Coordinates of C-alpha atoms in Angstrom, one line a residue:
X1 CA -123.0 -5.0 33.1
X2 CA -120.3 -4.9 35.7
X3 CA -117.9 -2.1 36.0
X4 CA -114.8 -4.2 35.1
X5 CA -116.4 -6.4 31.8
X6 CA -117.3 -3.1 30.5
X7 CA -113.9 -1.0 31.3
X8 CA -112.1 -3.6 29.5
X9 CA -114.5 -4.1 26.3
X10 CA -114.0 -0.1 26.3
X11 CA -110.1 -0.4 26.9
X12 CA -110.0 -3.7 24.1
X13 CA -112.1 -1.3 21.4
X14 CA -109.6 2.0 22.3
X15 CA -106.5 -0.8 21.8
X16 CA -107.8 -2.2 18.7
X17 CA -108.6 2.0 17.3
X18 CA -104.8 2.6 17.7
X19 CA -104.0 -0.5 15.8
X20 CA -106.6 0.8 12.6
X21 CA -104.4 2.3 10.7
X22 CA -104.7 0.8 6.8
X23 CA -107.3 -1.1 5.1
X24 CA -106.2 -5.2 4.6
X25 CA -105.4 -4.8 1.1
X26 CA -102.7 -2.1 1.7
X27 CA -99.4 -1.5 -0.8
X28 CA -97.0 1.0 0.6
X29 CA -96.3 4.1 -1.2
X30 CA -92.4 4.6 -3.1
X31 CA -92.1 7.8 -0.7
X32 CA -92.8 5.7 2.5
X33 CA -90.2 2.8 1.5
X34 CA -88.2 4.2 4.8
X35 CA -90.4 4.6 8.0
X36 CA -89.6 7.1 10.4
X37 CA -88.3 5.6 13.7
X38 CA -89.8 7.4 16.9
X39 CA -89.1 6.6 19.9
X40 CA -91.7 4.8 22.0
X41 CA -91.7 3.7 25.6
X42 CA -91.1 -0.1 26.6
X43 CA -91.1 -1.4 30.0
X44 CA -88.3 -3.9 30.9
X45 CA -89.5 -5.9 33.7
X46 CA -86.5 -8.3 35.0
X47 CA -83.8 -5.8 33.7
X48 CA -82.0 -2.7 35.5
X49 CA -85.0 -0.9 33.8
X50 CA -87.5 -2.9 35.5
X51 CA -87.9 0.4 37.7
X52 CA -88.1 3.0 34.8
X53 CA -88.6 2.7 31.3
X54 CA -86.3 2.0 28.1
X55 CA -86.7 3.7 24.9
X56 CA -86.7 1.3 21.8
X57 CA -87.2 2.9 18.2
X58 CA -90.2 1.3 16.6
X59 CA -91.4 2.3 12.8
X60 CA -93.8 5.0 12.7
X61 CA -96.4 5.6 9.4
X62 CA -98.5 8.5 9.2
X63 CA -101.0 6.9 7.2
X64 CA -99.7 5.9 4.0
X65 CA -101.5 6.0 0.2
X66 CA -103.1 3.2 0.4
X67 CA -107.1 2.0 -1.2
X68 CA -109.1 -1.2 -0.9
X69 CA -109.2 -2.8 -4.5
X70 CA -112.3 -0.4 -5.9
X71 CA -112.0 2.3 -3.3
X72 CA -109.9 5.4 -4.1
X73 CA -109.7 9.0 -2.7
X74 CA -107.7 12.1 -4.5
X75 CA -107.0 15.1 -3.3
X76 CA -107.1 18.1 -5.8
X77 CA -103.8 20.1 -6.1
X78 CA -105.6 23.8 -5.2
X79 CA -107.0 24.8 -2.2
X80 CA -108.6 27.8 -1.9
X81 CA -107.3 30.0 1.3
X82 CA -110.1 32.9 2.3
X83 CA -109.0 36.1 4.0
X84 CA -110.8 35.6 7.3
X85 CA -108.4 32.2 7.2
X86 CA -111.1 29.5 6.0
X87 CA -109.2 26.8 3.9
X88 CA -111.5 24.9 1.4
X89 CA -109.7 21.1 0.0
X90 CA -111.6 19.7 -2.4
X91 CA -111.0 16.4 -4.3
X92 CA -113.4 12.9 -5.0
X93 CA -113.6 9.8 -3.6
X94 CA -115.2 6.1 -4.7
X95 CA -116.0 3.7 -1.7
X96 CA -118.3 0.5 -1.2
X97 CA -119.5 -2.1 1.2
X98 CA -119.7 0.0 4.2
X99 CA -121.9 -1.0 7.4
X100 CA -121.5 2.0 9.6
X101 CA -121.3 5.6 9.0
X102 CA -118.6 6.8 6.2
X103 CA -117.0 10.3 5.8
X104 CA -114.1 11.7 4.0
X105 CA -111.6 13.6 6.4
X106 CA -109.0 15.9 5.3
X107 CA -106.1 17.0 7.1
X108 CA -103.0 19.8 6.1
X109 CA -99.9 20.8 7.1
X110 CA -97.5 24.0 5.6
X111 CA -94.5 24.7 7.5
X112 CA -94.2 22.1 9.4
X113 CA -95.1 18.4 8.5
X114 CA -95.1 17.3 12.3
X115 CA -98.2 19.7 12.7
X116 CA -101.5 18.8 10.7
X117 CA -104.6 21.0 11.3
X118 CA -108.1 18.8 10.7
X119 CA -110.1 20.9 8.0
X120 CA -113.8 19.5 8.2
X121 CA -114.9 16.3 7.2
X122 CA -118.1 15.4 4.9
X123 CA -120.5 12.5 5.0
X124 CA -119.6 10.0 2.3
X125 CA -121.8 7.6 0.7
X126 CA -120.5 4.4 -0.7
X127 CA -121.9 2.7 -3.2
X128 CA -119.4 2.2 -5.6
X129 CA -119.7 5.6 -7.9
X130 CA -117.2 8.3 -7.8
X131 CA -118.4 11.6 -6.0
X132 CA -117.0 14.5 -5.2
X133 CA -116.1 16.2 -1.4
X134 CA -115.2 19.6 -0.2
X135 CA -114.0 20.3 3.4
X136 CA -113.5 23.6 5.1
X137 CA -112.2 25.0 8.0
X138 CA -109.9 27.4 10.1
X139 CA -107.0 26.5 11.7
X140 CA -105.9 27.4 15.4
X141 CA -102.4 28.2 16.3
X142 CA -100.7 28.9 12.9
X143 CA -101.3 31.5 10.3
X144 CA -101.8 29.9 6.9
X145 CA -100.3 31.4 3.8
X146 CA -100.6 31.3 0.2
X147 CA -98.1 29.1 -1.2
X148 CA -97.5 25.1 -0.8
X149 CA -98.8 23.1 1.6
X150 CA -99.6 19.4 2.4
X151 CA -102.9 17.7 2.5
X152 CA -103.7 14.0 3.1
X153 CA -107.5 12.9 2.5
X154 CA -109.1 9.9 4.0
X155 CA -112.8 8.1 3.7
X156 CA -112.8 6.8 6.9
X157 CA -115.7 3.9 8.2
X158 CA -117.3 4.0 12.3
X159 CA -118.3 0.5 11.9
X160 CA -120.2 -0.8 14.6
X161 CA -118.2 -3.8 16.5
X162 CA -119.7 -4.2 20.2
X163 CA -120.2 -1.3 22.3
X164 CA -117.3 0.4 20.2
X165 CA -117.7 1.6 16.8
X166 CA -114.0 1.0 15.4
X167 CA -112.4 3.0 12.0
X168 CA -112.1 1.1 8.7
X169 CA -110.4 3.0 6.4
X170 CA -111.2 2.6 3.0
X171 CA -108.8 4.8 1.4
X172 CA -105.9 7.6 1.8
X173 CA -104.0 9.7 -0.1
X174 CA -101.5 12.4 0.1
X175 CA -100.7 15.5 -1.8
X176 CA -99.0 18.7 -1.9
X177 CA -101.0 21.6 -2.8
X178 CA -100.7 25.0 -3.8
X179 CA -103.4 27.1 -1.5
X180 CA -104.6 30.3 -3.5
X181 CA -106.3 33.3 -1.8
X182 CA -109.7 33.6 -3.2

């Protein structure tokens, strides 16, 4: 395959990744009724900014609590906090009609909410059942304490599309937890 076919069926899949962020039968959350507004780069052309860029405040979800009819994900409200600095999450998950490869991901924040540290991940299987997942892991770059913290959970399909496997996300929640040392 020629250099240029392939760069932009790598550059389409890597466009249409950043734009996978919900599954189709979505319903936004009561605490995500207001989106945050970041600022994002847009380039003028024609304008006195045709040189530089602008700045235009666009709506900005982390991704919200959302599950395909059937498909759920929870996230229980303990997390266990070891003292070499290992977080465990635990929580279950129901998922079906996958054709790639599934896993639940888990993610947590404390003190500040900008900053989420990725705590494992474990293969899912979906066929329709409710199972249970555990995810552990240490975090770099901040010292985790007992006390409340912030966790959001997603079972997350690489479904294979092209050269690219792309996410389908089947389901997402969030939840504040109280980590424990033990």
């Amino acid at each position: 395959m020629p250099v240029r076919p392939a760069l932009a069926a790598v550059l389409g899949g890597a466009a249409l990744l950043t734009l996978a962020t919900a599954p189709a039968h979505a319903a936004t959350p009561a605490h995500a009724a207001t989106p945050a507004l970041a600022a994002a780069p847009a380039h003028v052309a024609g304008s006195a900014h045709a040189a530089g860029s602008a700045h235009i405040a666009v709506p900005v979800h982390a991704v919200p609590v959302h599950a395909a009819p059937g498909e759920s994900v929870t996230v229980d409200t303990v997390g266990r906090l070891a003292a070499d600095g290992t977080v465990t999450l635990t929580g279950t998950y129901r998922c079906t009609g996958n054709t790639g490869p599934v896993f639940v991901t888990s993610a947590l924040s404390q003190r500040d909410p900008r900053v989420k540290h990725g705590i494992g991940g474990t293969v899912a299987r979906c066929d329709g059942t409710t199972h249970t997942w555990s995810n552990s892991g240490q975090v770099s770059g901040e010292t985790l304490m007992p006390g409340t913290a912030h966790v959001q959970a997603t079972v997350m399909e690489l479904r294979p599309v092209g050269l690219v496997p792309l996410p389908v996300f089947h389901a997402t929640a969030d939840q504040d937890v109280t980590l424990v040392q033990g």
